[in-house]
């Protein structure tokens, strides 16, 4: 199981954290991964970027996640992290 934290602090909120939460929620349900990915909110990690939202995947911080880049982030970051965890189980 992996933990995905989405910053909902004021800066990320203004940059669309609510949209990113919605995209994650939809993708997790669509992929039937409710038992493998825990989605939580967090406050500022101090890694703010001028564009996008800060997302943490299993303690690794990724600033600048946008709606436009979400699909690539899901495919290139979240899914490989999940597969790595599965391999360790």
PDB file of C-alpha atoms in Angstrom:
ATOM      1  CA  UNK A   1       0.000   0.000   0.000  1.00  0.00           C
ATOM      2  CA  UNK A   2       1.227   3.511  -0.770  1.00  0.00           C
ATOM      3  CA  UNK A   3       0.263   6.795   0.832  1.00  0.00           C
ATOM      4  CA  UNK A   4      -0.385   9.798  -1.396  1.00  0.00           C
ATOM      5  CA  UNK A   5      -0.574  13.137   0.402  1.00  0.00           C
ATOM      6  CA  UNK A   6      -1.939  16.178  -1.388  1.00  0.00           C
ATOM      7  CA  UNK A   7      -1.127  19.582   0.047  1.00  0.00           C
ATOM      8  CA  UNK A   8      -4.282  21.545   0.835  1.00  0.00           C
ATOM      9  CA  UNK A   9      -2.467  24.522   2.336  1.00  0.00           C
ATOM     10  CA  UNK A  10      -3.438  27.997   1.171  1.00  0.00           C
ATOM     11  CA  UNK A  11      -0.947  28.249  -1.706  1.00  0.00           C
ATOM     12  CA  UNK A  12      -1.722  24.802  -3.129  1.00  0.00           C
ATOM     13  CA  UNK A  13      -5.433  25.351  -2.562  1.00  0.00           C
ATOM     14  CA  UNK A  14      -5.236  28.437  -4.765  1.00  0.00           C
ATOM     15  CA  UNK A  15      -3.326  26.418  -7.384  1.00  0.00           C
ATOM     16  CA  UNK A  16      -5.967  23.699  -7.641  1.00  0.00           C
ATOM     17  CA  UNK A  17      -5.427  21.114  -4.912  1.00  0.00           C
ATOM     18  CA  UNK A  18      -9.174  20.382  -4.901  1.00  0.00           C
ATOM     19  CA  UNK A  19      -8.957  19.445  -8.597  1.00  0.00           C
ATOM     20  CA  UNK A  20      -5.918  17.229  -7.965  1.00  0.00           C
ATOM     21  CA  UNK A  21      -7.760  15.457  -5.137  1.00  0.00           C
ATOM     22  CA  UNK A  22     -10.662  14.839  -7.517  1.00  0.00           C
ATOM     23  CA  UNK A  23      -8.363  13.472 -10.220  1.00  0.00           C
ATOM     24  CA  UNK A  24      -6.680  11.108  -7.770  1.00  0.00           C
ATOM     25  CA  UNK A  25     -10.000   9.965  -6.346  1.00  0.00           C
ATOM     26  CA  UNK A  26     -11.368   9.242  -9.821  1.00  0.00           C
ATOM     27  CA  UNK A  27      -8.232   7.444 -11.006  1.00  0.00           C
ATOM     28  CA  UNK A  28      -8.023   5.305  -7.855  1.00  0.00           C
ATOM     29  CA  UNK A  29     -11.668   4.236  -8.223  1.00  0.00           C
ATOM     30  CA  UNK A  30     -11.407   3.748 -11.988  1.00  0.00           C
ATOM     31  CA  UNK A  31      -8.358   1.526 -11.496  1.00  0.00           C
ATOM     32  CA  UNK A  32      -9.923  -0.347  -8.530  1.00  0.00           C
ATOM     33  CA  UNK A  33      -6.955   0.564  -6.319  1.00  0.00           C
ATOM     34  CA  UNK A  34      -8.879   1.602  -3.208  1.00  0.00           C
ATOM     35  CA  UNK A  35      -7.125  -1.130  -1.198  1.00  0.00           C
ATOM     36  CA  UNK A  36      -3.645  -0.178  -2.441  1.00  0.00           C
ATOM     37  CA  UNK A  37      -3.537   3.620  -2.364  1.00  0.00           C
ATOM     38  CA  UNK A  38      -4.370   5.755   0.662  1.00  0.00           C
ATOM     39  CA  UNK A  39      -5.218   9.333  -0.281  1.00  0.00           C
ATOM     40  CA  UNK A  40      -4.800  11.979   2.431  1.00  0.00           C
ATOM     41  CA  UNK A  41      -4.576  15.736   2.705  1.00  0.00           C
ATOM     42  CA  UNK A  42      -1.671  17.559   4.306  1.00  0.00           C
ATOM     43  CA  UNK A  43      -0.597  21.082   5.000  1.00  0.00           C
ATOM     44  CA  UNK A  44       2.444  22.831   3.595  1.00  0.00           C
ATOM     45  CA  UNK A  45       5.578  20.740   3.143  1.00  0.00           C
ATOM     46  CA  UNK A  46       7.646  23.854   2.432  1.00  0.00           C
ATOM     47  CA  UNK A  47       8.257  22.727  -1.159  1.00  0.00           C
ATOM     48  CA  UNK A  48       5.917  25.166  -2.903  1.00  0.00           C
ATOM     49  CA  UNK A  49       6.308  25.776  -6.586  1.00  0.00           C
ATOM     50  CA  UNK A  50       5.029  28.682  -8.645  1.00  0.00           C
ATOM     51  CA  UNK A  51       2.850  26.276 -10.610  1.00  0.00           C
ATOM     52  CA  UNK A  52       0.856  23.315  -9.388  1.00  0.00           C
ATOM     53  CA  UNK A  53       0.283  21.450  -6.178  1.00  0.00           C
ATOM     54  CA  UNK A  54       2.750  19.633  -3.926  1.00  0.00           C
ATOM     55  CA  UNK A  55       2.074  15.894  -3.739  1.00  0.00           C
ATOM     56  CA  UNK A  56       3.937  13.389  -1.580  1.00  0.00           C
ATOM     57  CA  UNK A  57       4.097   9.726  -2.588  1.00  0.00           C
ATOM     58  CA  UNK A  58       5.423   7.527   0.209  1.00  0.00           C
ATOM     59  CA  UNK A  59       7.448  10.376   1.748  1.00  0.00           C
ATOM     60  CA  UNK A  60       8.943  11.574  -1.549  1.00  0.00           C
ATOM     61  CA  UNK A  61       7.844  15.141  -2.306  1.00  0.00           C
ATOM     62  CA  UNK A  62       6.819  16.225  -5.818  1.00  0.00           C
ATOM     63  CA  UNK A  63       6.084  19.949  -6.185  1.00  0.00           C
ATOM     64  CA  UNK A  64       4.249  21.365  -9.187  1.00  0.00           C
ATOM     65  CA  UNK A  65       1.653  18.688 -10.008  1.00  0.00           C
ATOM     66  CA  UNK A  66      -0.975  20.201 -12.332  1.00  0.00           C
ATOM     67  CA  UNK A  67      -4.235  19.018 -13.866  1.00  0.00           C
ATOM     68  CA  UNK A  68      -2.528  19.041 -17.245  1.00  0.00           C
ATOM     69  CA  UNK A  69       0.382  16.936 -16.013  1.00  0.00           C
ATOM     70  CA  UNK A  70      -1.653  14.633 -13.790  1.00  0.00           C
ATOM     71  CA  UNK A  71      -1.867  11.741 -16.242  1.00  0.00           C
ATOM     72  CA  UNK A  72       1.921  11.651 -16.670  1.00  0.00           C
ATOM     73  CA  UNK A  73       2.403  11.934 -12.898  1.00  0.00           C
ATOM     74  CA  UNK A  74       0.020   9.023 -12.319  1.00  0.00           C
ATOM     75  CA  UNK A  75       1.685   6.855 -14.949  1.00  0.00           C
ATOM     76  CA  UNK A  76       5.321   7.736 -14.266  1.00  0.00           C
ATOM     77  CA  UNK A  77       5.309   8.230 -10.491  1.00  0.00           C
ATOM     78  CA  UNK A  78       2.315   6.750  -8.677  1.00  0.00           C
ATOM     79  CA  UNK A  79       1.952   3.467 -10.570  1.00  0.00           C
ATOM     80  CA  UNK A  80       5.686   2.603 -10.454  1.00  0.00           C
ATOM     81  CA  UNK A  81       5.740   3.365  -6.718  1.00  0.00           C
ATOM     82  CA  UNK A  82       2.779   1.041  -6.220  1.00  0.00           C
ATOM     83  CA  UNK A  83       4.390  -1.693  -8.290  1.00  0.00           C
ATOM     84  CA  UNK A  84       7.600  -1.375  -6.269  1.00  0.00           C
ATOM     85  CA  UNK A  85       5.610  -1.779  -3.035  1.00  0.00           C
ATOM     86  CA  UNK A  86       3.882  -4.844  -4.451  1.00  0.00           C
ATOM     87  CA  UNK A  87       7.279  -6.347  -5.217  1.00  0.00           C
ATOM     88  CA  UNK A  88       8.395  -5.832  -1.636  1.00  0.00           C
ATOM     89  CA  UNK A  89       5.295  -7.438  -0.149  1.00  0.00           C
TER      90      UNK A  89
END
